[in-house]
XYZ file of C-alpha atoms in Angstrom:
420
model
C 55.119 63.431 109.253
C 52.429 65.946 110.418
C 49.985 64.424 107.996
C 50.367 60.560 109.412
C 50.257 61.594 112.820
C 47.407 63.791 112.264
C 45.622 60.479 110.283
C 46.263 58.235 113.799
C 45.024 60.754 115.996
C 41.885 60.551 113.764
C 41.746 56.881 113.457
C 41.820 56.536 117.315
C 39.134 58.841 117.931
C 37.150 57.460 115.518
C 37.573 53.646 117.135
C 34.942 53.982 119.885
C 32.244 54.923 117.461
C 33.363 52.005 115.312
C 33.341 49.549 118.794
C 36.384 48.744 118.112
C 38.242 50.227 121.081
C 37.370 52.011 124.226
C 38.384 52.059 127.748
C 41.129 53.877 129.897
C 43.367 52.855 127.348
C 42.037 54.294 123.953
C 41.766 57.728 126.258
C 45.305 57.272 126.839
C 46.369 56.298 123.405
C 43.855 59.524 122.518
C 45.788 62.330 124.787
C 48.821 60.923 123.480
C 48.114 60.968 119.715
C 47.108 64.731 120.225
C 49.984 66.056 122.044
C 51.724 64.322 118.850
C 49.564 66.266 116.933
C 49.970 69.342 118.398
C 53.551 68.963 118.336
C 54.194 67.885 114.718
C 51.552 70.312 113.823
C 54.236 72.790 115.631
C 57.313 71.399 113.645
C 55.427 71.752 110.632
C 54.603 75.500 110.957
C 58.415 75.771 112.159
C 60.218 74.148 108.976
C 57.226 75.949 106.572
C 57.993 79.552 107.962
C 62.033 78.265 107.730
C 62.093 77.113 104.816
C 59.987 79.993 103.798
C 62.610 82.031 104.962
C 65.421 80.488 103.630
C 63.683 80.523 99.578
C 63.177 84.183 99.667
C 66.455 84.783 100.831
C 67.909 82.471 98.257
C 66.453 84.552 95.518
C 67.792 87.799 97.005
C 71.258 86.113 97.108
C 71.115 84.718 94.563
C 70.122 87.877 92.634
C 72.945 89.934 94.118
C 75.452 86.819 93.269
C 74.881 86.948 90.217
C 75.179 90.752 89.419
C 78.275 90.388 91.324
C 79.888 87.611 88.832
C 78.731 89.023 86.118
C 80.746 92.275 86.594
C 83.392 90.209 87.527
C 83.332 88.456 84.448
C 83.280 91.658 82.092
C 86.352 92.973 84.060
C 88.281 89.763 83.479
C 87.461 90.180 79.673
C 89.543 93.271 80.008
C 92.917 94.362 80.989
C 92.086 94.182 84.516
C 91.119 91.168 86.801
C 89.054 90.778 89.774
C 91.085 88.195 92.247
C 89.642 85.448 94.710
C 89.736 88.079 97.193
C 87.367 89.834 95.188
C 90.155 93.145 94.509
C 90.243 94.343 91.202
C 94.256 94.387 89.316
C 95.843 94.699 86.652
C 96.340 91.629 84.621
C 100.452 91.117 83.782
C 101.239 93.103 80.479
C 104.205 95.484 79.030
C 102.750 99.208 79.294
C 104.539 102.300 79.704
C 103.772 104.627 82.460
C 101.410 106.319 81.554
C 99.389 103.711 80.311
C 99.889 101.355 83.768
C 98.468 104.811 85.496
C 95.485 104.908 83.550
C 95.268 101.152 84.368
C 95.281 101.483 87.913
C 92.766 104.550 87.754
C 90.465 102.555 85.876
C 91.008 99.654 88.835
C 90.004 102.112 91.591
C 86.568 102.500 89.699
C 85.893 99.445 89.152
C 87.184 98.371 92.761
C 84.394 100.632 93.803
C 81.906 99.524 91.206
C 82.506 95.484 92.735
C 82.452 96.655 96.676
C 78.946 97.702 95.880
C 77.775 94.547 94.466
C 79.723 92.785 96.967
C 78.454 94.536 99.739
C 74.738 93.848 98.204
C 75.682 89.915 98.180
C 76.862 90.658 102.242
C 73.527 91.944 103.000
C 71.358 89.932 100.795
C 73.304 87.407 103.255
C 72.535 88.999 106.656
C 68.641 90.212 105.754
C 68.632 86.272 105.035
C 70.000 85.386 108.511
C 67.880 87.651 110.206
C 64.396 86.475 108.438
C 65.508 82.520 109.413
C 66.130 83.715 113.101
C 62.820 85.740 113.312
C 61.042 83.394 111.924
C 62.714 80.840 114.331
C 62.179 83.045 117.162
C 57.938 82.985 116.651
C 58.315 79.350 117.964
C 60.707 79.857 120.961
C 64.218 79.994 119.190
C 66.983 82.001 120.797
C 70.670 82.743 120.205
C 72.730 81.695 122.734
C 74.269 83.994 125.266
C 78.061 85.051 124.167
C 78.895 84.158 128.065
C 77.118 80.305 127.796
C 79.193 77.565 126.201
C 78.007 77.470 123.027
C 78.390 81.456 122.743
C 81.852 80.670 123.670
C 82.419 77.311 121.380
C 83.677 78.443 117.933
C 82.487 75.530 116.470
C 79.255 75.483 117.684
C 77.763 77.590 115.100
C 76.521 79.886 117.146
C 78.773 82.944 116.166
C 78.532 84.788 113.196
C 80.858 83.379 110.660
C 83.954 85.613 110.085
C 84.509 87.165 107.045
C 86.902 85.408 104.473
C 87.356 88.428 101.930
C 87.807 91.981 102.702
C 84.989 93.990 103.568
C 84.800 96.481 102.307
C 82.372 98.069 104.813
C 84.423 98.418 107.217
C 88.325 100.356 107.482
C 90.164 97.589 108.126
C 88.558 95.858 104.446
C 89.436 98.561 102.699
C 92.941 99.190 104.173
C 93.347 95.138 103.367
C 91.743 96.013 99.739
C 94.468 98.599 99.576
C 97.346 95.808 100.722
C 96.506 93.391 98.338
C 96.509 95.860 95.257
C 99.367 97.826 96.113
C 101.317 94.485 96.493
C 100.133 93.304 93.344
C 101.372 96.362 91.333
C 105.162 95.701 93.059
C 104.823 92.531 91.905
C 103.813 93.003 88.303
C 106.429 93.490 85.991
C 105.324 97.000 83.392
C 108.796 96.347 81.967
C 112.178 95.061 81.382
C 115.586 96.356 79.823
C 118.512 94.141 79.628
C 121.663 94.888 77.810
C 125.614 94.209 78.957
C 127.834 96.717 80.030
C 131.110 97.861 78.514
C 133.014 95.891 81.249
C 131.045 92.679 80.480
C 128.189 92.869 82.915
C 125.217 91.649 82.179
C 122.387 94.172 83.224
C 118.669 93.470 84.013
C 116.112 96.632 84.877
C 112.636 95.442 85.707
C 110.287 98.021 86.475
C 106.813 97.585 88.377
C 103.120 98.686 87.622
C 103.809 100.911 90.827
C 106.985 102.386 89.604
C 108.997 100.595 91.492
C 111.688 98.892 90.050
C 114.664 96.141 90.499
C 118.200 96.595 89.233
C 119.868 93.159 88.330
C 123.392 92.730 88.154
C 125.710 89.915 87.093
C 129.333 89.902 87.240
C 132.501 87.284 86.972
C 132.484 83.743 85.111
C 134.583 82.445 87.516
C 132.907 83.178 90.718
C 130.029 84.319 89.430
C 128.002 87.348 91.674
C 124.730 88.336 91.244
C 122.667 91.484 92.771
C 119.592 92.611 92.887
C 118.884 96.082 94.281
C 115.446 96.734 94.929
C 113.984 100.840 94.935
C 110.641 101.817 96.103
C 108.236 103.512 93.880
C 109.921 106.734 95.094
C 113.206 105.625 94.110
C 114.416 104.844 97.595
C 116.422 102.028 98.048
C 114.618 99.186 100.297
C 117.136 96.130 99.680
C 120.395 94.851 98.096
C 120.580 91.173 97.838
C 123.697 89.495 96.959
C 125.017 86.108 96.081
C 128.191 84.894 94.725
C 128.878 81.044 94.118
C 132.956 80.244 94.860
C 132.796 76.608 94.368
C 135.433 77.107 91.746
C 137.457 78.974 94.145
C 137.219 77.573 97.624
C 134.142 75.943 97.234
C 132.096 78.049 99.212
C 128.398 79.676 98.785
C 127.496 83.347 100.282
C 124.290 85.506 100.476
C 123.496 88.104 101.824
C 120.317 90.897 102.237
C 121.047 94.367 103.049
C 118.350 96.715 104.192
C 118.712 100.628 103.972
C 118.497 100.938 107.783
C 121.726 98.836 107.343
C 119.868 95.930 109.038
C 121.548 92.388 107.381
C 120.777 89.051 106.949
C 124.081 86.832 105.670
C 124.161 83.065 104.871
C 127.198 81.077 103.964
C 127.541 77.240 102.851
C 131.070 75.620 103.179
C 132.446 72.980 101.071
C 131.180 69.688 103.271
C 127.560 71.808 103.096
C 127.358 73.224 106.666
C 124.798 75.771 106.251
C 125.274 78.993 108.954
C 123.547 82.057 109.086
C 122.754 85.467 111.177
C 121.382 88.737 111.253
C 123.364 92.116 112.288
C 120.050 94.447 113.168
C 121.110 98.571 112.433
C 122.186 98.506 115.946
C 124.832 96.327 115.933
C 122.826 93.448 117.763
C 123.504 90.062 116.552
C 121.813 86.519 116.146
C 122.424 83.543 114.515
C 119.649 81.811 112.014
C 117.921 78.917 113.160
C 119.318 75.362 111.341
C 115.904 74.581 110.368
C 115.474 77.833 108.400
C 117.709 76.194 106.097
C 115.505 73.103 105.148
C 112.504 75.263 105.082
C 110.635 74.208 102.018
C 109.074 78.080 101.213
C 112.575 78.403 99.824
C 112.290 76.244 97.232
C 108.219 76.499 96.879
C 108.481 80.362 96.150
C 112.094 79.810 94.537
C 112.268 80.606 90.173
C 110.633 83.447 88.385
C 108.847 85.240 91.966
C 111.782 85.527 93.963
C 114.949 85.006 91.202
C 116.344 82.403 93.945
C 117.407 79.130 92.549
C 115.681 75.870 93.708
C 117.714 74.473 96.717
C 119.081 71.069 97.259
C 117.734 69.525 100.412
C 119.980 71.738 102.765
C 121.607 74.920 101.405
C 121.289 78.556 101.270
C 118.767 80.498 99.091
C 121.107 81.645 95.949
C 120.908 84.352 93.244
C 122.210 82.823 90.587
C 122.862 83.629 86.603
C 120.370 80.267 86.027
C 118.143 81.621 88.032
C 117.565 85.032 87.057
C 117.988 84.304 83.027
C 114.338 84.247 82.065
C 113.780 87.207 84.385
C 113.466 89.631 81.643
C 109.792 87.528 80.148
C 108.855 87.748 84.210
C 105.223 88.485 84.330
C 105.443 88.569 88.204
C 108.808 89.186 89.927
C 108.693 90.061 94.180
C 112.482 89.723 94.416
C 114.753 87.358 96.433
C 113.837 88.996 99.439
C 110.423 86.989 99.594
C 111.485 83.623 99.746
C 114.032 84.536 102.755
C 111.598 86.407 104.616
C 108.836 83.388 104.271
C 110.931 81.099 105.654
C 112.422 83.077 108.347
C 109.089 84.182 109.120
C 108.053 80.340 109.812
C 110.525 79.199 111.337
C 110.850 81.854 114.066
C 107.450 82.332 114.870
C 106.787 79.315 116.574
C 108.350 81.502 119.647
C 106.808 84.348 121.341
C 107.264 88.059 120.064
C 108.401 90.683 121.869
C 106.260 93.170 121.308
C 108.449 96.096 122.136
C 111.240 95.141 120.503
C 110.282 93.356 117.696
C 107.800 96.661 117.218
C 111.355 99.245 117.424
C 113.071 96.828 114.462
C 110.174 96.483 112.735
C 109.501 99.683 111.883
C 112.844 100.692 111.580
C 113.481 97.863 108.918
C 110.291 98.952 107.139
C 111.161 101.868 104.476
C 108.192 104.383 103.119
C 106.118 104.055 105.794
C 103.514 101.146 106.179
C 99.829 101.199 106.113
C 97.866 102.359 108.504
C 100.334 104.476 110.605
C 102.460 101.624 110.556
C 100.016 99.040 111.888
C 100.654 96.696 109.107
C 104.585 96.780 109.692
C 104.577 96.144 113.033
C 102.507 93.504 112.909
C 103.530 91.850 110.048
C 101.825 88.796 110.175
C 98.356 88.504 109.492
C 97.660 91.755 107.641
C 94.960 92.731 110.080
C 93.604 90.047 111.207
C 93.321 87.864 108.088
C 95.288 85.029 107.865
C 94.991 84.696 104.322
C 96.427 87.638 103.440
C 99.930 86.853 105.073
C 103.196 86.795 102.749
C 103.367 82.728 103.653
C 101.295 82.528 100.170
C 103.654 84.057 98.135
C 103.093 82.852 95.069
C 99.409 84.498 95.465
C 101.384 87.435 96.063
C 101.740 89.437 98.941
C 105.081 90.430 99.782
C 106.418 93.470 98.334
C 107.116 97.243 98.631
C 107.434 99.315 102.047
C 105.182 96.587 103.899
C 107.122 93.676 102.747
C 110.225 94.816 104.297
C 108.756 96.446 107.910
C 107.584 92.386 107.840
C 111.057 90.971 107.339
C 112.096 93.940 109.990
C 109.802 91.893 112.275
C 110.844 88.980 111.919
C 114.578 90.219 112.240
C 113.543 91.684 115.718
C 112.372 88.137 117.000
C 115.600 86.454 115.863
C 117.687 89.025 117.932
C 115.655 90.423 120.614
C 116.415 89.072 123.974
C 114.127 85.902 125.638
């Protein structure tokens, strides 16, 4: 564009020599051609020291990107596996012990090993951003003011994108680094025992890369009850989920989640299908389930081999059920029954306002073996610091499990019975 403007402004000039053209109107046509000139001559230098810009930068990125995947890839050929949110795990596999603690050592190294090359790609990024805005800035570009409307329109593109993995620069990355492995090891079964009891019962034990473990158990044909007790790495008991079907008997369907604060969710289906539901918090404060946590479709989404529930009808009440926890023993991922209830109670109660104190007081009461953070995460609950993606709502991605999983459900227990 420069060059044809330029080629004009010439040709104009030229015209009076030629006798072509002359008058107040080839001096007009003249002063107007050069201020073109000037300013496409401007543009031009503006775009060339962009674009300038923008191809070092590219190599730089691209440089670090490409360190950064190729690590990636040589963990994957491993026994460990480097997830979307860029956090190294261990990939699903029957170890013993001591083998799934050398495992997770060998993840902390290499966790380290990737936040370096990650943290390269970050700044290969910013030095990037910075040269484009310099160079900008030589020709009279400025950021807007945080206070003027575009400072203050997201979508403007004014602010600094935010970040969509964990950074692991700052504490809040690395406590979020720390969320998604720790869930990750609850949630990967190390192994499984099953064998039936003298009395007839049959008996599942699945134990986690962290240690923790679930204890399955299924009782009577006729009404047939299932359990699953959930213990933290430590061996503390966190949950006891029960379900017994009684259509043979009187038709009815029950469930039920028990916390060890004593803190209880129950649901019940009748014989015509009405589904009811409510929670008794330790206290002794009561409130009834929402209908539409009942058609929620998390629990049926994150239903089979994750949570051990059985896939629900349209309207009905999550169930533990022999079907449903048969193939439990070949599990490579197992979060418990626990997960789907506490995704769909967590969506279908948020839509109202916490209260903060309250909700806060359950939470953390609900939530056993501490959370992360001082507690932070518990309390909370919902966004894992500030990161959407991170939230339990994805649960087959995995994130619901272990101390933090249960000061979550403790949160959403305090909105269902904390006073408006």
């Amino acid at each position: 564009m420069y060059r044809t403007v330029r080629d004009l402004d010439d040709r104009i000039d030229a015209m009076p020599e030629a006798s072509s053209w002359s008058g107040k109107a080839h001096d007009a046509a003249t002063l107007m051609f050069r201020r073109a000139t000037n300013t496409a001559s401007e543009l031009a230098h503006y775009s060339e020291a962009v674009a300038t810009a923008l191809e070092r930068g590219s190599g730089s990125i691209g440089g670090a990107r490409t360190s950064l995947l190729s690590h990636a890839d040589q963990i994957d050929a491993g026994e460990l596996q480097v997830t979307d949110m860029w956090v190294v795990v261990i990939k699903p596999a029957r170890v013993s012990a001591e083998k799934a603690a050398a495992l997770q050592a060998q993840a902390q190294t290499e966790q380290i090993e990737i936040n370096r090359l990650l943290v390269a790609v970050g700044d290969a990024d910013n030095a990037t951003a910075s040269a484009v805005q310099s160079a900008a800035g030589h020709f009279g570009f400025t950021l807007p003011e945080p206070t003027s409307f575009p400072g203050l329109d997201p979508s403007s593109g004014a602010h600094r994108p935010a970040d969509e993995v964990p950074n692991p620069m700052s504490l809040d990355g690395l406590i979020q680094q720390g969320v998604v492995r720790d869930h990750d090891l609850a949630q990967t079964v190390r192994e499984s025992r099953e064998w039936i009891t003298e009395d007839g019962q049959v008996r599942k034990t699945l134990t986690m890369m962290d240690g923790s473990r679930h204890e399955i158990f299924e009782w009577n044909d006729y009404a047939p009850c299932v359990e699953n007790t959930y213990y933290d790495k430590h061996g503390n008991r966190v949950s006891t989920t029960f379900s017994q079907d009684k259509t043979n008997y009187d038709g009815t369907e029950y469930t039920s989640i028990t916390f060890a604060d004593g803190t209880e969710v129950t649901m019940t289906q009748t014989p015509d299908g009405t589904t009811t539901g409510g929670v008794i918090a330790a206290d002794g404060r009561q409130g009834v389930l929402p209908d539409t946590f009942f058609t929620h479709p998390s629990l049926t989404m994150v239903g089979g081999a994750l949570t051990g529930l059985e896939e629900q009808t349209k309207r009905g009440i999550p169930m533990l059920s022999p079907q449903s926890v048969d193939d439990l023993g070949k599990a490579a991922k197992y979060g418990g029954p626990a997960l789907g209830v506490a995704t769909a109670l967590y969506d279908t109660v948020t839509a109202q306002t916490f209260y903060d104190g309250c909700v806060a007081a359950i939470s953390g009461g609900a939530g056993v073996g501490g959370g992360y953070a001082g507690g932070t995460l518990a309390a909370a609950g919902v966004s894992a610091l500030g990161m959407p993606q991170l939230a339990p709502v994805f649960a087959a991605g995995g994130s619901m499990a272990g101390a933090w999983t249960f000061g979550y459900v403790g949160g959403v227990v305090g909105n269902i019975v904390c006073p408006k």
